[in-house]
């Protein structure tokens, strides 16, 4: 019996090992097959997988609003994508509609109309085509009335709770979470149940299923268009789907990132690594690849640094993964005294990992811990920047600390010393001038004598700092990219590069130009364009 148990245990162990290898192989192959990125022209990269609206003409011309621009296809032709490079006010398109022969795109910063092959921003935003009802999620005109839903109930033309319907048990059986969109179809109102599928309602007491079961991967429905013979739906993560001849067909766009809500950027091994809000890592080489859990620890990576020829990725959970260019090792800091890492720093040779009450240092072989520093007990550490003998430590409520390695002494700077905010997000030394990015107090700099605000950036959140190669730096903010010269006032780069979106969250300068990561797209600004824009 004991021998049998040991054999069973060995069998399970072998199975677990084989599964681990199977999971690891796709990650290894995807990285090896991705050639280095090499761009020399301005580019806008967005994902169109999140569809927000549809407009379908009688001749089956299809316009799709997405969080990454507008998609258009005429029958028998290829899909065309429009972004800010094509005149849209924003890549984040909230809705799209046809008014007569004009197509209108609605964005958070205004509307635009399609005119002679280009989007033209309307001087005055066009009003909504359907009257707004307080609390509505979506609304349509049907049978001479406005029908709106807040997600769980119809708001007009009369209060109608799905929970009060005789068909409550039937709808609950579908496993729906909320009504996400509506589509009038003659005497029926088609209702998308997010996470489940599509049902039809006659406006009184009848419900039916108008089309075949929606594929599992397409059930997070966000938009509908077309008719019973030729239906189009948009989804939250799986792009456009077409239903025709009782068959569902997916229309994903080639050569685009899986997601574009950029949280951090890093150039490593000739490729651009981009962390996203909740969709893992996106990697740009000659093409695109996408890594998510379980190939990385979580789908919410937040920071990346290169150290000792390896790429380290910190997640929102506090876990840290490392890539050597081919393979990944996950959660490498799990054995640190305090497991959740709140910030990473690197001097190229040594990795610095912030934890509650201090930090740990890794020289490639051994960890050394600095977790009993009295100055940091009870203080959240938000940034680490090694600068020769000094380690600059940014905090959430105590300002910026200078830790002198030789003497183990601390110097602290806060609002009493000229800082505009005691929450430090980042720090960088350029030509013996230290810059510190704050959460609400803009950008400050220290010339080894005193702290002062950088004119033009005296308030607001600083999201990224990147050397410009000319003695100054590029600065990411919620209002765009700015360039700060050695001395003088910050100048907005976004105004001179009109295709850039304003909500910047990451920057990465390379030999050919500047990568700009925003909430609504990943942009590459070429060296030629920067030269025209530089001061």
Short mmCIF file of N, CA, C and O in Angstrom, two decimals, residues 389-441:
data_model
loop_
_atom_site.label_atom_id
_atom_site.label_comp_id
_atom_site.label_asym_id
_atom_site.label_seq_id
_atom_site.Cartn_x
_atom_site.Cartn_y
_atom_site.Cartn_z
N UNK A 389 26.16 58.02 -3.83
CA UNK A 389 26.17 57.63 -2.42
C UNK A 389 24.80 57.82 -1.77
O UNK A 389 24.55 57.33 -0.68
N UNK A 390 23.89 58.52 -2.44
CA UNK A 390 22.59 58.83 -1.86
C UNK A 390 21.52 57.94 -2.47
O UNK A 390 21.49 57.72 -3.68
N UNK A 391 20.64 57.44 -1.62
CA UNK A 391 19.42 56.80 -2.08
C UNK A 391 18.26 57.74 -1.75
O UNK A 391 17.99 58.02 -0.58
N UNK A 392 17.61 58.25 -2.79
CA UNK A 392 16.46 59.12 -2.59
C UNK A 392 15.23 58.26 -2.38
O UNK A 392 14.94 57.36 -3.17
N UNK A 393 14.51 58.54 -1.29
CA UNK A 393 13.35 57.75 -0.92
C UNK A 393 12.12 58.65 -0.91
O UNK A 393 12.01 59.58 -0.09
N UNK A 394 11.22 58.42 -1.85
CA UNK A 394 9.97 59.16 -1.90
C UNK A 394 8.92 58.50 -1.04
O UNK A 394 8.83 57.27 -0.99
N UNK A 395 8.11 59.29 -0.36
CA UNK A 395 7.09 58.76 0.52
C UNK A 395 5.73 59.39 0.21
O UNK A 395 5.64 60.36 -0.54
N UNK A 396 4.72 58.82 0.83
CA UNK A 396 3.38 59.33 0.59
C UNK A 396 3.02 60.50 1.48
O UNK A 396 2.21 61.33 1.11
N UNK A 397 3.64 60.62 2.63
CA UNK A 397 3.23 61.68 3.55
C UNK A 397 4.38 62.39 4.27
O UNK A 397 4.15 63.31 5.04
N UNK A 398 5.63 61.99 3.97
CA UNK A 398 6.74 62.63 4.65
C UNK A 398 7.67 63.36 3.69
O UNK A 398 8.72 63.88 4.08
N UNK A 399 7.32 63.41 2.42
CA UNK A 399 8.18 64.09 1.47
C UNK A 399 9.26 63.20 0.92
O UNK A 399 9.06 62.00 0.69
N UNK A 400 10.44 63.79 0.71
CA UNK A 400 11.56 63.11 0.07
C UNK A 400 12.73 63.01 1.03
O UNK A 400 13.18 64.00 1.61
N UNK A 401 13.23 61.78 1.21
CA UNK A 401 14.35 61.55 2.10
C UNK A 401 15.62 61.23 1.34
O UNK A 401 15.58 60.53 0.32
N UNK A 402 16.76 61.74 1.82
CA UNK A 402 18.07 61.43 1.25
C UNK A 402 18.82 60.55 2.25
O UNK A 402 19.18 61.02 3.35
N UNK A 403 19.03 59.30 1.89
CA UNK A 403 19.75 58.37 2.76
C UNK A 403 21.20 58.31 2.30
O UNK A 403 21.50 57.89 1.18
N UNK A 404 22.12 58.74 3.17
CA UNK A 404 23.55 58.74 2.85
C UNK A 404 24.14 57.40 3.27
O UNK A 404 24.18 57.05 4.46
N UNK A 405 24.61 56.67 2.29
CA UNK A 405 25.04 55.30 2.54
C UNK A 405 26.25 55.22 3.48
O UNK A 405 26.30 54.37 4.38
N UNK A 406 27.21 56.10 3.26
CA UNK A 406 28.45 56.00 4.05
C UNK A 406 28.21 56.28 5.52
O UNK A 406 28.76 55.62 6.40
N UNK A 407 27.38 57.27 5.80
CA UNK A 407 27.15 57.66 7.19
C UNK A 407 25.85 57.08 7.76
O UNK A 407 25.62 57.20 8.97
N UNK A 408 25.01 56.51 6.89
CA UNK A 408 23.70 55.99 7.29
C UNK A 408 22.83 57.09 7.90
O UNK A 408 21.95 56.83 8.73
N UNK A 409 23.09 58.32 7.47
CA UNK A 409 22.33 59.46 7.99
C UNK A 409 21.22 59.84 7.00
O UNK A 409 21.32 59.59 5.81
N UNK A 410 20.19 60.49 7.54
CA UNK A 410 19.03 60.92 6.74
C UNK A 410 18.95 62.43 6.68
O UNK A 410 19.25 63.13 7.65
N UNK A 411 18.53 62.93 5.51
CA UNK A 411 18.10 64.31 5.36
C UNK A 411 16.69 64.28 4.77
O UNK A 411 16.44 63.52 3.84
N UNK A 412 15.81 65.11 5.31
CA UNK A 412 14.42 65.08 4.84
C UNK A 412 14.00 66.43 4.29
O UNK A 412 14.38 67.49 4.82
N UNK A 413 13.22 66.37 3.22
CA UNK A 413 12.70 67.58 2.58
C UNK A 413 11.18 67.43 2.45
O UNK A 413 10.69 66.40 1.97
N UNK A 414 10.46 68.45 2.86
CA UNK A 414 9.02 68.44 2.74
C UNK A 414 8.53 69.85 2.40
O UNK A 414 9.33 70.69 1.96
N UNK A 415 7.26 70.11 2.63
CA UNK A 415 6.71 71.41 2.25
C UNK A 415 7.36 72.57 3.00
O UNK A 415 7.35 73.70 2.52
N UNK A 416 7.93 72.30 4.14
CA UNK A 416 8.63 73.35 4.89
C UNK A 416 9.93 73.77 4.21
O UNK A 416 10.47 74.84 4.50
N UNK A 417 10.44 72.91 3.32
CA UNK A 417 11.71 73.19 2.65
C UNK A 417 11.52 73.63 1.19
O UNK A 417 12.50 73.76 0.46
N UNK A 418 10.28 73.81 0.78
CA UNK A 418 10.04 74.26 -0.58
C UNK A 418 9.33 73.28 -1.47
O UNK A 418 8.98 73.61 -2.62
N UNK A 419 9.12 72.04 -0.99
CA UNK A 419 8.34 71.09 -1.78
C UNK A 419 6.88 71.57 -1.82
O UNK A 419 6.38 72.17 -0.88
N UNK A 420 6.22 71.28 -2.92
CA UNK A 420 4.83 71.70 -3.08
C UNK A 420 3.85 70.62 -2.64
O UNK A 420 2.64 70.87 -2.59
N UNK A 421 4.37 69.44 -2.33
CA UNK A 421 3.52 68.33 -1.93
C UNK A 421 4.41 67.31 -1.24
O UNK A 421 5.55 67.07 -1.65
N UNK A 422 3.90 66.68 -0.17
CA UNK A 422 4.68 65.69 0.57
C UNK A 422 4.49 64.27 0.04
O UNK A 422 5.02 63.32 0.62
N UNK A 423 3.74 64.12 -1.04
CA UNK A 423 3.57 62.81 -1.68
C UNK A 423 4.44 62.82 -2.94
O UNK A 423 4.13 63.47 -3.92
N UNK A 424 5.53 62.04 -2.90
CA UNK A 424 6.49 62.00 -4.01
C UNK A 424 6.25 60.74 -4.83
O UNK A 424 6.21 59.63 -4.31
N UNK A 425 6.10 60.94 -6.15
CA UNK A 425 5.85 59.81 -7.05
C UNK A 425 7.12 59.35 -7.78
O UNK A 425 7.22 58.19 -8.18
N UNK A 426 8.08 60.26 -8.00
CA UNK A 426 9.26 59.89 -8.78
C UNK A 426 10.36 60.90 -8.53
O UNK A 426 10.12 62.02 -8.06
N UNK A 427 11.59 60.51 -8.88
CA UNK A 427 12.75 61.40 -8.76
C UNK A 427 13.78 61.01 -9.80
O UNK A 427 13.89 59.84 -10.18
N UNK A 428 14.55 62.03 -10.27
CA UNK A 428 15.60 61.77 -11.26
C UNK A 428 16.62 62.90 -11.18
O UNK A 428 16.28 64.06 -10.94
N UNK A 429 17.89 62.55 -11.37
CA UNK A 429 18.98 63.53 -11.36
C UNK A 429 19.48 63.72 -12.79
O UNK A 429 19.90 62.76 -13.45
N UNK A 430 19.42 64.96 -13.26
CA UNK A 430 19.94 65.29 -14.59
C UNK A 430 20.89 66.47 -14.46
O UNK A 430 20.51 67.55 -14.03
N UNK A 431 22.16 66.21 -14.80
CA UNK A 431 23.20 67.25 -14.75
C UNK A 431 23.23 67.95 -13.39
O UNK A 431 23.27 69.18 -13.27
N UNK A 432 23.23 67.14 -12.33
CA UNK A 432 23.35 67.61 -10.96
C UNK A 432 22.15 68.44 -10.50
O UNK A 432 22.26 69.20 -9.53
N UNK A 433 21.05 68.33 -11.19
CA UNK A 433 19.80 68.92 -10.73
C UNK A 433 18.82 67.79 -10.46
O UNK A 433 18.57 66.96 -11.33
N UNK A 434 18.31 67.74 -9.24
CA UNK A 434 17.38 66.68 -8.86
C UNK A 434 15.95 67.16 -9.09
O UNK A 434 15.56 68.23 -8.62
N UNK A 435 15.18 66.37 -9.82
CA UNK A 435 13.78 66.67 -10.07
C UNK A 435 12.93 65.66 -9.29
O UNK A 435 13.26 64.47 -9.21
N UNK A 436 11.83 66.14 -8.72
CA UNK A 436 10.91 65.27 -8.00
C UNK A 436 9.50 65.53 -8.49
O UNK A 436 9.03 66.68 -8.51
N UNK A 437 8.83 64.45 -8.90
CA UNK A 437 7.44 64.55 -9.33
C UNK A 437 6.51 64.26 -8.17
O UNK A 437 6.71 63.28 -7.44
N UNK A 438 5.51 65.09 -7.98
CA UNK A 438 4.60 64.94 -6.86
C UNK A 438 3.22 64.50 -7.32
O UNK A 438 2.93 64.45 -8.52
N UNK A 439 2.36 64.23 -6.35
CA UNK A 439 1.02 63.75 -6.66
C UNK A 439 0.07 64.88 -7.05
O UNK A 439 -0.69 64.75 -8.00
N UNK A 440 0.12 65.98 -6.34
CA UNK A 440 -0.75 67.11 -6.68
C UNK A 440 -0.01 68.43 -6.79
O UNK A 440 -0.61 69.44 -7.16
N UNK A 441 1.28 68.42 -6.49
CA UNK A 441 2.03 69.68 -6.44
C UNK A 441 2.93 69.94 -7.62
O UNK A 441 3.82 70.80 -7.56
#
